[in-house]
PDB file of C-alpha atoms in Angstrom:
ATOM      1  CA  UNK U 589     -11.584 -10.128  22.737  1.00 46.00           C
ATOM      2  CA  UNK U 590     -14.086  -9.034  19.960  1.00 51.00           C
ATOM      3  CA  UNK U 591     -13.939  -5.446  20.879  1.00 56.00           C
ATOM      4  CA  UNK U 592      -9.999  -5.553  20.446  1.00 74.00           C
ATOM      5  CA  UNK U 593     -10.041  -7.431  17.146  1.00 83.00           C
ATOM      6  CA  UNK U 594     -12.885  -4.324  16.185  1.00 86.00           C
ATOM      7  CA  UNK U 595     -10.453  -1.718  17.133  1.00 90.00           C
ATOM      8  CA  UNK U 596      -7.138  -3.372  15.475  1.00 93.00           C
ATOM      9  CA  UNK U 597      -8.894  -3.864  12.559  1.00 96.00           C
ATOM     10  CA  UNK U 598     -10.140  -0.371  12.500  1.00 96.00           C
ATOM     11  CA  UNK U 599      -7.251   0.601  12.731  1.00 96.00           C
ATOM     12  CA  UNK U 600      -5.837  -1.348   9.737  1.00 97.00           C
ATOM     13  CA  UNK U 601      -8.837  -0.626   7.771  1.00 98.00           C
ATOM     14  CA  UNK U 602      -7.947   3.638   7.979  1.00 97.00           C
ATOM     15  CA  UNK U 603      -4.122   3.235   6.916  1.00 98.00           C
ATOM     16  CA  UNK U 604      -5.047   0.861   4.349  1.00 98.00           C
ATOM     17  CA  UNK U 605      -7.393   3.472   2.812  1.00 97.00           C
ATOM     18  CA  UNK U 606      -4.720   6.447   3.292  1.00 98.00           C
ATOM     19  CA  UNK U 607      -2.293   3.867   1.423  1.00 98.00           C
ATOM     20  CA  UNK U 608      -4.718   3.376  -1.252  1.00 97.00           C
ATOM     21  CA  UNK U 609      -5.240   7.017  -1.987  1.00 96.00           C
ATOM     22  CA  UNK U 610      -1.626   8.239  -1.307  1.00 98.00           C
ATOM     23  CA  UNK U 611       0.026   5.132  -4.046  1.00 98.00           C
ATOM     24  CA  UNK U 612      -3.148   5.055  -6.982  1.00 96.00           C
ATOM     25  CA  UNK U 613      -3.055   8.508  -8.375  1.00 95.00           C
ATOM     26  CA  UNK U 614      -0.810  11.888  -9.023  1.00 97.00           C
ATOM     27  CA  UNK U 615      -1.527  14.067  -5.111  1.00 98.00           C
ATOM     28  CA  UNK U 616      -4.057  16.833  -4.892  1.00 97.00           C
ATOM     29  CA  UNK U 617      -3.069  19.568  -3.141  1.00 97.00           C
ATOM     30  CA  UNK U 618      -7.033  19.264  -1.121  1.00 97.00           C
ATOM     31  CA  UNK U 619      -5.705  15.923   0.018  1.00 97.00           C
ATOM     32  CA  UNK U 620      -2.519  17.298   0.970  1.00 98.00           C
ATOM     33  CA  UNK U 621      -3.965  19.801   3.107  1.00 98.00           C
ATOM     34  CA  UNK U 622      -6.392  17.381   4.699  1.00 97.00           C
ATOM     35  CA  UNK U 623      -3.400  15.221   6.239  1.00 98.00           C
ATOM     36  CA  UNK U 624      -1.508  18.395   7.347  1.00 97.00           C
ATOM     37  CA  UNK U 625      -4.615  19.918   9.448  1.00 97.00           C
ATOM     38  CA  UNK U 626      -5.161  16.117  10.706  1.00 96.00           C
ATOM     39  CA  UNK U 627      -1.167  15.792  11.721  1.00 96.00           C
ATOM     40  CA  UNK U 628      -1.148  12.270   9.695  1.00 97.00           C
ATOM     41  CA  UNK U 629       2.986  12.078  10.911  1.00 95.00           C
ATOM     42  CA  UNK U 630       1.466  12.577  14.581  1.00 95.00           C
ATOM     43  CA  UNK U 631      -1.568  11.004  14.536  1.00 96.00           C
ATOM     44  CA  UNK U 632       0.167   7.209  12.584  1.00 97.00           C
ATOM     45  CA  UNK U 633      -0.009   4.481  14.949  1.00 96.00           C
ATOM     46  CA  UNK U 634       2.513   3.138  16.252  1.00 96.00           C
ATOM     47  CA  UNK U 635       2.001  -0.830  14.757  1.00 95.00           C
ATOM     48  CA  UNK U 636       5.159  -2.500  15.385  1.00 91.00           C
ATOM     49  CA  UNK U 637       6.959   0.201  16.278  1.00 93.00           C
ATOM     50  CA  UNK U 638       9.580  -0.522  14.180  1.00 96.00           C
ATOM     51  CA  UNK U 639      12.542   1.827  12.780  1.00 97.00           C
ATOM     52  CA  UNK U 640      10.403   1.834  10.151  1.00 98.00           C
ATOM     53  CA  UNK U 641       7.628   3.142  11.757  1.00 98.00           C
ATOM     54  CA  UNK U 642       9.382   5.234  13.675  1.00 98.00           C
ATOM     55  CA  UNK U 643      11.397   7.148  10.871  1.00 98.00           C
ATOM     56  CA  UNK U 644       8.382   7.274   8.445  1.00 98.00           C
ATOM     57  CA  UNK U 645       6.151   8.726  11.084  1.00 98.00           C
ATOM     58  CA  UNK U 646       9.371  11.732  11.629  1.00 98.00           C
ATOM     59  CA  UNK U 647       9.283  12.462   7.825  1.00 98.00           C
ATOM     60  CA  UNK U 648       5.994  12.680   7.486  1.00 98.00           C
ATOM     61  CA  UNK U 649       5.416  14.592  10.456  1.00 97.00           C
ATOM     62  CA  UNK U 650       8.635  16.881   8.972  1.00 98.00           C
ATOM     63  CA  UNK U 651       6.919  17.523   5.561  1.00 98.00           C
ATOM     64  CA  UNK U 652       3.645  17.981   6.426  1.00 98.00           C
ATOM     65  CA  UNK U 653       4.413  20.104   9.155  1.00 97.00           C
ATOM     66  CA  UNK U 654       6.102  22.627   6.426  1.00 97.00           C
ATOM     67  CA  UNK U 655       3.667  22.371   3.715  1.00 97.00           C
ATOM     68  CA  UNK U 656       2.804  24.756   1.408  1.00 95.00           C
ATOM     69  CA  UNK U 657       0.907  24.374  -1.673  1.00 95.00           C
ATOM     70  CA  UNK U 658       4.136  25.226  -3.867  1.00 96.00           C
ATOM     71  CA  UNK U 659       5.362  21.568  -2.769  1.00 97.00           C
ATOM     72  CA  UNK U 660       2.818  20.321  -4.705  1.00 98.00           C
ATOM     73  CA  UNK U 661       4.977  20.101  -8.372  1.00 98.00           C
ATOM     74  CA  UNK U 662       7.605  18.826  -6.627  1.00 98.00           C
ATOM     75  CA  UNK U 663       5.778  15.901  -5.041  1.00 98.00           C
ATOM     76  CA  UNK U 664       4.026  15.641  -8.085  1.00 98.00           C
ATOM     77  CA  UNK U 665       7.299  15.174  -9.808  1.00 98.00           C
ATOM     78  CA  UNK U 666       8.806  12.383  -7.191  1.00 98.00           C
ATOM     79  CA  UNK U 667       5.261  10.304  -7.846  1.00 98.00           C
ATOM     80  CA  UNK U 668       6.001   9.939 -11.201  1.00 98.00           C
ATOM     81  CA  UNK U 669       9.326   9.298 -11.493  1.00 98.00           C
ATOM     82  CA  UNK U 670       8.551   6.570  -8.517  1.00 98.00           C
ATOM     83  CA  UNK U 671       5.641   4.886  -9.587  1.00 98.00           C
ATOM     84  CA  UNK U 672       4.001   6.293 -13.138  1.00 95.00           C
ATOM     85  CA  UNK U 673       6.441   7.808 -15.550  1.00 88.00           C
ATOM     86  CA  UNK U 674       7.790   9.091 -17.709  1.00 88.00           C
ATOM     87  CA  UNK U 675      10.169   6.053 -18.262  1.00 89.00           C
ATOM     88  CA  UNK U 676      10.263   3.277 -15.828  1.00 93.00           C
ATOM     89  CA  UNK U 677       9.308   4.451 -12.807  1.00 97.00           C
ATOM     90  CA  UNK U 678      11.556   3.571 -10.044  1.00 98.00           C
ATOM     91  CA  UNK U 679       9.477   1.698  -7.830  1.00 98.00           C
ATOM     92  CA  UNK U 680       6.719   0.139 -10.375  1.00 97.00           C
ATOM     93  CA  UNK U 681       4.020  -0.565  -8.294  1.00 98.00           C
ATOM     94  CA  UNK U 682       2.594  -3.788 -10.384  1.00 98.00           C
ATOM     95  CA  UNK U 683       3.490  -7.013  -9.075  1.00 98.00           C
ATOM     96  CA  UNK U 684       4.007  -8.689 -12.420  1.00 97.00           C
ATOM     97  CA  UNK U 685       7.227  -6.720 -13.267  1.00 97.00           C
ATOM     98  CA  UNK U 686       8.689  -8.532 -10.536  1.00 98.00           C
ATOM     99  CA  UNK U 687       7.464 -11.971 -10.636  1.00 97.00           C
ATOM    100  CA  UNK U 688       7.473 -12.690 -14.345  1.00 94.00           C
ATOM    101  CA  UNK U 689      11.250 -13.230 -15.515  1.00 94.00           C
ATOM    102  CA  UNK U 690      10.627 -11.315 -18.943  1.00 91.00           C
ATOM    103  CA  UNK U 691       9.334  -8.479 -16.068  1.00 91.00           C
ATOM    104  CA  UNK U 692       5.851  -8.208 -18.275  1.00 91.00           C
ATOM    105  CA  UNK U 693       2.907  -5.999 -16.952  1.00 94.00           C
ATOM    106  CA  UNK U 694      -0.439  -8.109 -17.032  1.00 94.00           C
ATOM    107  CA  UNK U 695       1.882 -11.736 -16.918  1.00 95.00           C
ATOM    108  CA  UNK U 696       0.843 -14.945 -15.422  1.00 96.00           C
ATOM    109  CA  UNK U 697       0.609 -13.566 -11.886  1.00 97.00           C
ATOM    110  CA  UNK U 698      -1.689 -10.857 -13.318  1.00 97.00           C
ATOM    111  CA  UNK U 699      -3.955 -13.446 -14.250  1.00 97.00           C
ATOM    112  CA  UNK U 700      -3.456 -15.452 -11.840  1.00 97.00           C
ATOM    113  CA  UNK U 701      -5.010 -12.285  -9.130  1.00 98.00           C
ATOM    114  CA  UNK U 702      -7.883 -11.485 -11.489  1.00 96.00           C
ATOM    115  CA  UNK U 703      -9.159 -15.395 -11.095  1.00 97.00           C
ATOM    116  CA  UNK U 704      -8.908 -14.930  -7.272  1.00 98.00           C
ATOM    117  CA  UNK U 705     -10.685 -11.719  -7.288  1.00 97.00           C
ATOM    118  CA  UNK U 706     -13.154 -13.647  -9.596  1.00 96.00           C
ATOM    119  CA  UNK U 707     -13.608 -16.780  -7.568  1.00 97.00           C
ATOM    120  CA  UNK U 708     -14.018 -14.625  -3.930  1.00 97.00           C
ATOM    121  CA  UNK U 709     -16.503 -11.825  -5.862  1.00 95.00           C
ATOM    122  CA  UNK U 710     -14.000  -9.469  -5.160  1.00 95.00           C
ATOM    123  CA  UNK U 711     -14.811  -6.254  -8.425  1.00 90.00           C
ATOM    124  CA  UNK U 712     -13.255  -2.880  -8.594  1.00 82.00           C
ATOM    125  CA  UNK U 713     -14.590   0.668 -10.529  1.00 83.00           C
ATOM    126  CA  UNK U 714     -11.560   2.062 -11.908  1.00 83.00           C
ATOM    127  CA  UNK U 715     -10.939   5.281 -12.799  1.00 79.00           C
ATOM    128  CA  UNK U 716      -8.114   4.270 -15.183  1.00 80.00           C
ATOM    129  CA  UNK U 717      -7.678   1.455 -17.076  1.00 82.00           C
ATOM    130  CA  UNK U 718      -5.217  -0.420 -14.965  1.00 86.00           C
ATOM    131  CA  UNK U 719      -3.067  -3.496 -14.424  1.00 94.00           C
ATOM    132  CA  UNK U 720      -5.024  -4.910 -11.520  1.00 96.00           C
ATOM    133  CA  UNK U 721      -1.687  -6.310  -9.758  1.00 97.00           C
ATOM    134  CA  UNK U 722      -1.308  -2.521  -8.796  1.00 97.00           C
ATOM    135  CA  UNK U 723      -0.087  -1.974  -5.414  1.00 98.00           C
ATOM    136  CA  UNK U 724      -2.859   0.457  -4.458  1.00 97.00           C
ATOM    137  CA  UNK U 725      -4.875  -2.161  -5.435  1.00 97.00           C
ATOM    138  CA  UNK U 726      -4.251  -4.691  -3.014  1.00 98.00           C
ATOM    139  CA  UNK U 727      -4.808  -1.828  -0.451  1.00 98.00           C
ATOM    140  CA  UNK U 728      -7.948  -1.261  -1.513  1.00 97.00           C
ATOM    141  CA  UNK U 729      -9.587  -5.172  -1.360  1.00 98.00           C
ATOM    142  CA  UNK U 730      -7.437  -4.899   2.211  1.00 98.00           C
ATOM    143  CA  UNK U 731     -10.034  -2.143   3.301  1.00 97.00           C
ATOM    144  CA  UNK U 732     -12.873  -3.944   1.444  1.00 96.00           C
ATOM    145  CA  UNK U 733     -12.566  -7.416   3.714  1.00 97.00           C
ATOM    146  CA  UNK U 734     -11.055  -5.370   6.783  1.00 97.00           C
ATOM    147  CA  UNK U 735     -14.474  -3.432   6.283  1.00 97.00           C
ATOM    148  CA  UNK U 736     -16.376  -6.712   6.218  1.00 96.00           C
ATOM    149  CA  UNK U 737     -14.041  -8.491   9.311  1.00 96.00           C
ATOM    150  CA  UNK U 738     -15.361  -5.396  11.601  1.00 96.00           C
ATOM    151  CA  UNK U 739     -18.882  -5.880  11.013  1.00 96.00           C
ATOM    152  CA  UNK U 740     -18.301  -9.780  11.443  1.00 95.00           C
ATOM    153  CA  UNK U 741     -15.080 -10.571  13.331  1.00 91.00           C
ATOM    154  CA  UNK U 742     -15.881 -14.360  12.799  1.00 91.00           C
ATOM    155  CA  UNK U 743     -16.097 -13.832   8.977  1.00 95.00           C
ATOM    156  CA  UNK U 744     -13.596 -16.958   7.949  1.00 96.00           C
ATOM    157  CA  UNK U 745     -14.282 -16.488   4.723  1.00 97.00           C
ATOM    158  CA  UNK U 746     -13.196 -13.114   5.109  1.00 97.00           C
ATOM    159  CA  UNK U 747     -10.372 -13.693   6.934  1.00 97.00           C
ATOM    160  CA  UNK U 748      -9.157 -16.758   4.644  1.00 98.00           C
ATOM    161  CA  UNK U 749      -9.357 -14.505   1.791  1.00 98.00           C
ATOM    162  CA  UNK U 750      -7.329 -11.564   3.039  1.00 98.00           C
ATOM    163  CA  UNK U 751      -4.471 -14.352   4.408  1.00 98.00           C
ATOM    164  CA  UNK U 752      -4.214 -15.737   0.611  1.00 98.00           C
ATOM    165  CA  UNK U 753      -4.466 -12.603  -0.958  1.00 98.00           C
ATOM    166  CA  UNK U 754      -1.867 -11.069   1.352  1.00 98.00           C
ATOM    167  CA  UNK U 755       0.691 -14.234   1.358  1.00 98.00           C
ATOM    168  CA  UNK U 756       0.619 -15.250  -2.228  1.00 97.00           C
ATOM    169  CA  UNK U 757      -0.142 -12.362  -3.841  1.00 98.00           C
ATOM    170  CA  UNK U 758       1.111  -9.276  -2.680  1.00 98.00           C
ATOM    171  CA  UNK U 759       3.792 -10.260   0.038  1.00 98.00           C
ATOM    172  CA  UNK U 760       6.480 -12.000  -2.345  1.00 97.00           C
ATOM    173  CA  UNK U 761       6.970  -8.442  -4.224  1.00 98.00           C
ATOM    174  CA  UNK U 762       5.536  -5.333  -2.397  1.00 98.00           C
ATOM    175  CA  UNK U 763       8.170  -5.263  -0.202  1.00 98.00           C
ATOM    176  CA  UNK U 764      10.566  -5.066  -2.769  1.00 98.00           C
ATOM    177  CA  UNK U 765       8.415  -2.107  -4.392  1.00 98.00           C
ATOM    178  CA  UNK U 766       8.596  -0.204  -1.053  1.00 98.00           C
ATOM    179  CA  UNK U 767      11.776  -0.556  -0.478  1.00 98.00           C
ATOM    180  CA  UNK U 768      12.766   0.930  -3.921  1.00 98.00           C
ATOM    181  CA  UNK U 769      10.509   3.751  -2.857  1.00 98.00           C
ATOM    182  CA  UNK U 770      12.020   4.168   0.002  1.00 98.00           C
ATOM    183  CA  UNK U 771      15.920   4.319  -1.674  1.00 98.00           C
ATOM    184  CA  UNK U 772      14.434   6.138  -4.515  1.00 98.00           C
ATOM    185  CA  UNK U 773      12.230   8.999  -3.351  1.00 98.00           C
ATOM    186  CA  UNK U 774      13.021  12.048  -3.692  1.00 98.00           C
ATOM    187  CA  UNK U 775      10.738  14.106  -0.684  1.00 98.00           C
ATOM    188  CA  UNK U 776      10.300  13.286   2.607  1.00 98.00           C
ATOM    189  CA  UNK U 777       6.377  12.599   2.107  1.00 98.00           C
ATOM    190  CA  UNK U 778       6.986   9.658  -0.594  1.00 98.00           C
ATOM    191  CA  UNK U 779       9.965   8.025   1.396  1.00 98.00           C
ATOM    192  CA  UNK U 780       8.131   8.000   4.653  1.00 98.00           C
ATOM    193  CA  UNK U 781       4.976   6.631   3.195  1.00 98.00           C
ATOM    194  CA  UNK U 782       6.909   3.546   2.007  1.00 98.00           C
ATOM    195  CA  UNK U 783       8.428   3.013   4.652  1.00 98.00           C
ATOM    196  CA  UNK U 784       4.947   3.603   7.079  1.00 98.00           C
ATOM    197  CA  UNK U 785       3.805   0.692   4.410  1.00 98.00           C
ATOM    198  CA  UNK U 786       6.014  -1.723   4.744  1.00 98.00           C
ATOM    199  CA  UNK U 787       5.804  -1.049   8.426  1.00 98.00           C
ATOM    200  CA  UNK U 788       1.617  -1.696   7.618  1.00 98.00           C
ATOM    201  CA  UNK U 789       2.708  -5.241   5.804  1.00 97.00           C
ATOM    202  CA  UNK U 790       4.574  -6.366   9.421  1.00 97.00           C
ATOM    203  CA  UNK U 791       1.574  -5.574  10.990  1.00 97.00           C
ATOM    204  CA  UNK U 792      -0.613  -7.225   9.090  1.00 97.00           C
ATOM    205  CA  UNK U 793       1.626 -10.550   8.693  1.00 97.00           C
ATOM    206  CA  UNK U 794       1.750 -10.544  13.104  1.00 96.00           C
ATOM    207  CA  UNK U 795      -1.993 -10.033  13.079  1.00 96.00           C
ATOM    208  CA  UNK U 796      -2.920 -12.631  10.837  1.00 96.00           C
ATOM    209  CA  UNK U 797      -0.343 -14.826  11.741  1.00 96.00           C
ATOM    210  CA  UNK U 798       0.728 -15.352   8.206  1.00 97.00           C
ATOM    211  CA  UNK U 799       4.184 -17.049   6.826  1.00 94.00           C
ATOM    212  CA  UNK U 800       5.373 -15.277   4.242  1.00 89.00           C
ATOM    213  CA  UNK U 801       6.197 -17.228   0.983  1.00 89.00           C
ATOM    214  CA  UNK U 802       9.707 -16.892  -0.480  1.00 86.00           C
ATOM    215  CA  UNK U 803       9.852 -15.895  -4.288  1.00 92.00           C
ATOM    216  CA  UNK U 804      11.984 -15.324  -6.779  1.00 94.00           C
ATOM    217  CA  UNK U 805      12.056 -11.798  -8.066  1.00 95.00           C
ATOM    218  CA  UNK U 806      13.201 -10.671 -10.855  1.00 93.00           C
ATOM    219  CA  UNK U 807      13.872  -6.578 -10.413  1.00 91.00           C
TER     220      UNK U 807
END
């Protein structure tokens, strides 16, 4: 039923928006305050009901239940060591690092992604210059495309674009990035978010009948 699809897409869009905001930049007190106030761990959808989902929700819920503003520096340090630096981040968030043998930013896979975005009329307004294959930016595009499907559930072009984006440009490497984040996170907040992002990817794969592409990774 169309109404069921719209409800599912709305749920997935809300998750993609949270993941985009959480993973793109350092955390701020206001955003974590909002997550705590809205009990994000309790209200997060069960999706595939996987172990990742259950554990991620529990970690997030536990962290937010005890959250206070004095923890913000701990969170910022964790975000930095995972996704930004200084030094090499433990869970580098750029696809080309995993897909290119020389592990460079803006490598061939990034160029292919940029061409894909251009061909499909997808553009960004970024506050900071950033390689376009940052994992958080994928969630922003997924948000956009799901928004189109909410308005037009039968929009085949939007669905095809979404499937190709996930199958060919994101899934080949994003699971590795998120697994590294789970492994190296020093706070329950980012460990929980990484687990929930893995579950979100599994839900997208199932919802849109995506067959993952086997790809050699170099990291």
